[in-house]
Coordinates of N, CA and C in Angstrom, one line a residue:
X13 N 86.5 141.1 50.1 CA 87.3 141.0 51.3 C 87.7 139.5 51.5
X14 N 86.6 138.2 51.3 CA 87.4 137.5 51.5 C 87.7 136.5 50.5
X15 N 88.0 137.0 49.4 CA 89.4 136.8 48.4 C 90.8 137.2 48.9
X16 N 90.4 138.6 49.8 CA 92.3 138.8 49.9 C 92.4 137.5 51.5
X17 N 91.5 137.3 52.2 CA 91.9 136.9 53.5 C 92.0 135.3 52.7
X18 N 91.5 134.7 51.5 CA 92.1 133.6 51.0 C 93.6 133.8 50.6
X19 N 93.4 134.7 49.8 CA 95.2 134.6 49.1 C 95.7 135.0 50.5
X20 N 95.7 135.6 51.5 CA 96.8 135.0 52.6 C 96.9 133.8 52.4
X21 N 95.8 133.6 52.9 CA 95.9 132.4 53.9 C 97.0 130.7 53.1
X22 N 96.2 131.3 51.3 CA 97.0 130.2 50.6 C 98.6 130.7 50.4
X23 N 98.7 132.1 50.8 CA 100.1 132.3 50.7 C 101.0 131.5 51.9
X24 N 100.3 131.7 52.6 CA 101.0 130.9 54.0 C 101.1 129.3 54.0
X25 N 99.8 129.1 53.3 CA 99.8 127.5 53.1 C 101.2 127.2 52.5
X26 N 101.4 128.4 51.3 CA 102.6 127.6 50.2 C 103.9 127.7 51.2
X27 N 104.1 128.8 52.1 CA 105.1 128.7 52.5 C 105.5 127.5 54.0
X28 N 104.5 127.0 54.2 CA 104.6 125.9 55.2 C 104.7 124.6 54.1
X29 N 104.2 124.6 52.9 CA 104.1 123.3 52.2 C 106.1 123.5 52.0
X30 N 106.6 124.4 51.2 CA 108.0 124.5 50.9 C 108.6 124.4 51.9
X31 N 108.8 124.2 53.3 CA 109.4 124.1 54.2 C 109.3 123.0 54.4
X32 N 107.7 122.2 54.2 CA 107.7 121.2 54.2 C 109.0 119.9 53.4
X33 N 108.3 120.6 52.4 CA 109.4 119.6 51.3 C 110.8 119.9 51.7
X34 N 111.6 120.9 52.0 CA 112.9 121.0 52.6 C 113.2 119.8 53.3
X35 N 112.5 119.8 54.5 CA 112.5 119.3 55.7 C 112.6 117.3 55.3
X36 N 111.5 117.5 54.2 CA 111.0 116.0 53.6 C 112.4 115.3 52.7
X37 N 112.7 116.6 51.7 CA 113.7 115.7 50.9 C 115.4 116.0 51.4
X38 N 115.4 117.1 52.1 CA 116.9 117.1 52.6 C 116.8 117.2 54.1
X39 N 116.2 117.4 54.8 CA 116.5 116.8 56.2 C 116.4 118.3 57.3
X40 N 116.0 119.4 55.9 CA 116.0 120.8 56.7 C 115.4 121.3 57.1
X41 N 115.7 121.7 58.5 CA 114.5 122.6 59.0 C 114.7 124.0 59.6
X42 N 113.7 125.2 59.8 CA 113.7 126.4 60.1 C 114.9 126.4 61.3
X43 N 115.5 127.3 61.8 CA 116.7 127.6 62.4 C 116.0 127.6 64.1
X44 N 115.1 127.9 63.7 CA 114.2 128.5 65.0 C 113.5 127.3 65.7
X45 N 113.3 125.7 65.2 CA 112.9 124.5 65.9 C 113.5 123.2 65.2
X46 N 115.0 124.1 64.6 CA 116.5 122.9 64.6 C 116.2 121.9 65.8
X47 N 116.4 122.6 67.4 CA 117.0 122.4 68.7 C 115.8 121.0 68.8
X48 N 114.7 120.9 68.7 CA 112.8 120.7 69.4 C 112.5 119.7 68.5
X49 N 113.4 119.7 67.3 CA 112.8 118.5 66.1 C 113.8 117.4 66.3
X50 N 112.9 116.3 66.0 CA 113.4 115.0 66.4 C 113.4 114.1 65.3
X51 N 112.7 114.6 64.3 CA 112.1 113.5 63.0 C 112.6 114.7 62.1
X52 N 113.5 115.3 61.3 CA 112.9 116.3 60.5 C 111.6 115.5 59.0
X53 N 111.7 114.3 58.7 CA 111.1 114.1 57.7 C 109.4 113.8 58.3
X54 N 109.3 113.3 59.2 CA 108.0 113.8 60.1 C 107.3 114.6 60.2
X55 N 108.8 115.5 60.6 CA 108.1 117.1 60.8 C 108.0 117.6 59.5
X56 N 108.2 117.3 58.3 CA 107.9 117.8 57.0 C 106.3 117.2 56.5
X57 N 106.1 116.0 56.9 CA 104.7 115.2 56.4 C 103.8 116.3 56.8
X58 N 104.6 116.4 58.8 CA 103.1 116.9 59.5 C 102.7 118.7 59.0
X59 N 104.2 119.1 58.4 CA 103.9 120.3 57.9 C 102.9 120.6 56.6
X60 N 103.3 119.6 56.1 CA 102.5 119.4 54.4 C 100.9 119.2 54.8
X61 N 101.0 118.5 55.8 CA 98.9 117.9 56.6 C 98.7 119.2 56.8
X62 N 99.1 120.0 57.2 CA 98.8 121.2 57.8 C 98.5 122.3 57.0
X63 N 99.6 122.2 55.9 CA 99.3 123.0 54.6 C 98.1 123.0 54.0
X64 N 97.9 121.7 53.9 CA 96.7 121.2 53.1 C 95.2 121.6 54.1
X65 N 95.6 121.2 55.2 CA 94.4 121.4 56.0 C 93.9 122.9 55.9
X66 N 95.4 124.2 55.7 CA 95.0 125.3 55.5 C 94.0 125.7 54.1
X67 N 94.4 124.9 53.0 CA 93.9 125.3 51.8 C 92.9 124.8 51.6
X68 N 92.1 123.1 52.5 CA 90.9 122.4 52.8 C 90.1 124.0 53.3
X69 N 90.4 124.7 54.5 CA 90.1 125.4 55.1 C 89.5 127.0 54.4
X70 N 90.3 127.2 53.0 CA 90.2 127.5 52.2 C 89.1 128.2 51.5
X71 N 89.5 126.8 50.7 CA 88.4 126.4 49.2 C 86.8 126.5 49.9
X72 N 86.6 125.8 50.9 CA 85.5 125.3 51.4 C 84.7 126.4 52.3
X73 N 85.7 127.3 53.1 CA 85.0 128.0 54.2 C 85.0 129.7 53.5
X74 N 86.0 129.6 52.9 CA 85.8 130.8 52.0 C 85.1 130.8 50.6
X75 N 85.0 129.7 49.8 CA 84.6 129.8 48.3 C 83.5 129.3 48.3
X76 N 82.8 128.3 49.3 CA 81.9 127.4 48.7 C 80.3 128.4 48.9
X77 N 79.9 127.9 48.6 CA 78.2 128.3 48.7 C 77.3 128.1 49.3
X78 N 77.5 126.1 49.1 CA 76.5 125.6 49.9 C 76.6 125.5 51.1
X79 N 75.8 125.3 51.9 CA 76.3 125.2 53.4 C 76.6 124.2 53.7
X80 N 75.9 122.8 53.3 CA 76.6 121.6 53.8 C 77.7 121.2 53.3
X81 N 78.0 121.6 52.4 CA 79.7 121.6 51.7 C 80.3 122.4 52.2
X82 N 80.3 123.8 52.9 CA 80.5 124.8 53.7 C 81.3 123.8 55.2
X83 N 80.3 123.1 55.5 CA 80.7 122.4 57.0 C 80.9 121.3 57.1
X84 N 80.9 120.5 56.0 CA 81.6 119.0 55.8 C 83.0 119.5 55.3
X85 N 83.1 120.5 54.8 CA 84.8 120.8 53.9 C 85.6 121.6 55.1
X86 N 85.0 122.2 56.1 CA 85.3 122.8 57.2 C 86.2 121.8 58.0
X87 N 84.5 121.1 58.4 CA 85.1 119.8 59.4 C 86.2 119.0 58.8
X88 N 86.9 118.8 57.9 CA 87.4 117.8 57.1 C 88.7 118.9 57.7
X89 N 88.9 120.0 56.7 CA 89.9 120.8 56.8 C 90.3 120.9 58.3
X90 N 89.5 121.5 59.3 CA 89.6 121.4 61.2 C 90.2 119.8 61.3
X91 N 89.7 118.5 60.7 CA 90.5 117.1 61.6 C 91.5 117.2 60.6
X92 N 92.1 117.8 59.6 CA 93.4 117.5 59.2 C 94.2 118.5 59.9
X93 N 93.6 119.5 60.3 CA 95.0 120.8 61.1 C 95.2 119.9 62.3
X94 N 94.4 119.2 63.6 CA 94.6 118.7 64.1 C 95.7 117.5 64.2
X95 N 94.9 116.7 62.9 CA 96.2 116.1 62.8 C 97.6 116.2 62.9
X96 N 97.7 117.5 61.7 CA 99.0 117.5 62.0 C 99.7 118.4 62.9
X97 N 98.8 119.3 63.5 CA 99.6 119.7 65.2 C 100.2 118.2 66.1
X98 N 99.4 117.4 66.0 CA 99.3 116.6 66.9 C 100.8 115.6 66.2
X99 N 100.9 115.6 65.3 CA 102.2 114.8 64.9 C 103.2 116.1 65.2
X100 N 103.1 117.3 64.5 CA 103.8 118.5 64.9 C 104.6 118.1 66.7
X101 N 103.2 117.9 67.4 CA 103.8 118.2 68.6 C 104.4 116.8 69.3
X102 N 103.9 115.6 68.9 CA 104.6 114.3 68.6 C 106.2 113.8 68.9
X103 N 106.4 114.9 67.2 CA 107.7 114.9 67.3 C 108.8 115.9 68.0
X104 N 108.1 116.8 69.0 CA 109.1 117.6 69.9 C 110.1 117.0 70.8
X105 N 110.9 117.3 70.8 CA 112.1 116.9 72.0 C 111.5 117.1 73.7
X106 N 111.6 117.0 74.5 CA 111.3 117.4 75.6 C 112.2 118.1 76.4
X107 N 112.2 119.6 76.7 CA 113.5 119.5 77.0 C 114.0 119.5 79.0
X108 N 113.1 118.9 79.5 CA 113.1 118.7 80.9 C 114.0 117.8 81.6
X109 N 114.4 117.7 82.4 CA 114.9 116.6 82.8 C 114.8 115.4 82.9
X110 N 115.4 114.3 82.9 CA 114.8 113.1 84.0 C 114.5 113.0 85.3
X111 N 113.6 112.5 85.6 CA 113.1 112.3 87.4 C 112.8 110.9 87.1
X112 N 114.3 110.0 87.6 CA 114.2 108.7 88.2 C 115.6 109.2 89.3
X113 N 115.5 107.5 89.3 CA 116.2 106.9 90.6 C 117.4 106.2 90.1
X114 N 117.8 106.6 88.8 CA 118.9 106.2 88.5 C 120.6 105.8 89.2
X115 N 121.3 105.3 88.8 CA 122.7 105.3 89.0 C 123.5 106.4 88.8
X116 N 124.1 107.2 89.5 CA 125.1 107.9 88.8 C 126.2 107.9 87.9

């Protein structure tokens, strides 16, 4: 059982890493956060951190044995997803208004 819940999960990895590289070498991104992206080559890094963090998450929480390699490979894989949410969300647009006192 969780051999198949790895091969998702590395399936999903690959398809955020390839989106990644889109985004990295030509400037493309999903149709659905065109509007929200600000950096697309950013938002390709932070997707690839994320990839990786999936397959950290992986190797270590699904394959490993030992337990302290179990929760050092955990924790490692957990601060890299964070990471790259956190650039993920970084590079969002905002899409609210201004509230100053500007000039018309």
């Amino acid at each position: 059982m969780r051999v198949y819940l790895g091969m998702a999960v590395v399936a999903l990895a690959l398809l955020i890493a390839a989106s990644g590289v889109a985004a990295i070498t030509r400037g493309w991104v999903l149709p659905v956060n065109r509007e929200t992206v600000r950096r697309p080559r950013l938002y390709g890094w932070a997707q690839l951190v994320v990839a990786a963090a999936l397959c950290c998450q992986v190797v270590f929480g699904l394959m490993a044995d030992d337990l302290v390699i179990r929760q050092w490979g955990t924790m490692a894989g957990s601060a890299l997803l964070v990471a790259g949410v956190v650039l993920i969300a970084v590079n969002q647009r905002t899409a609210g208004r201004r509230q100053g006192t500007g000039t018309p």
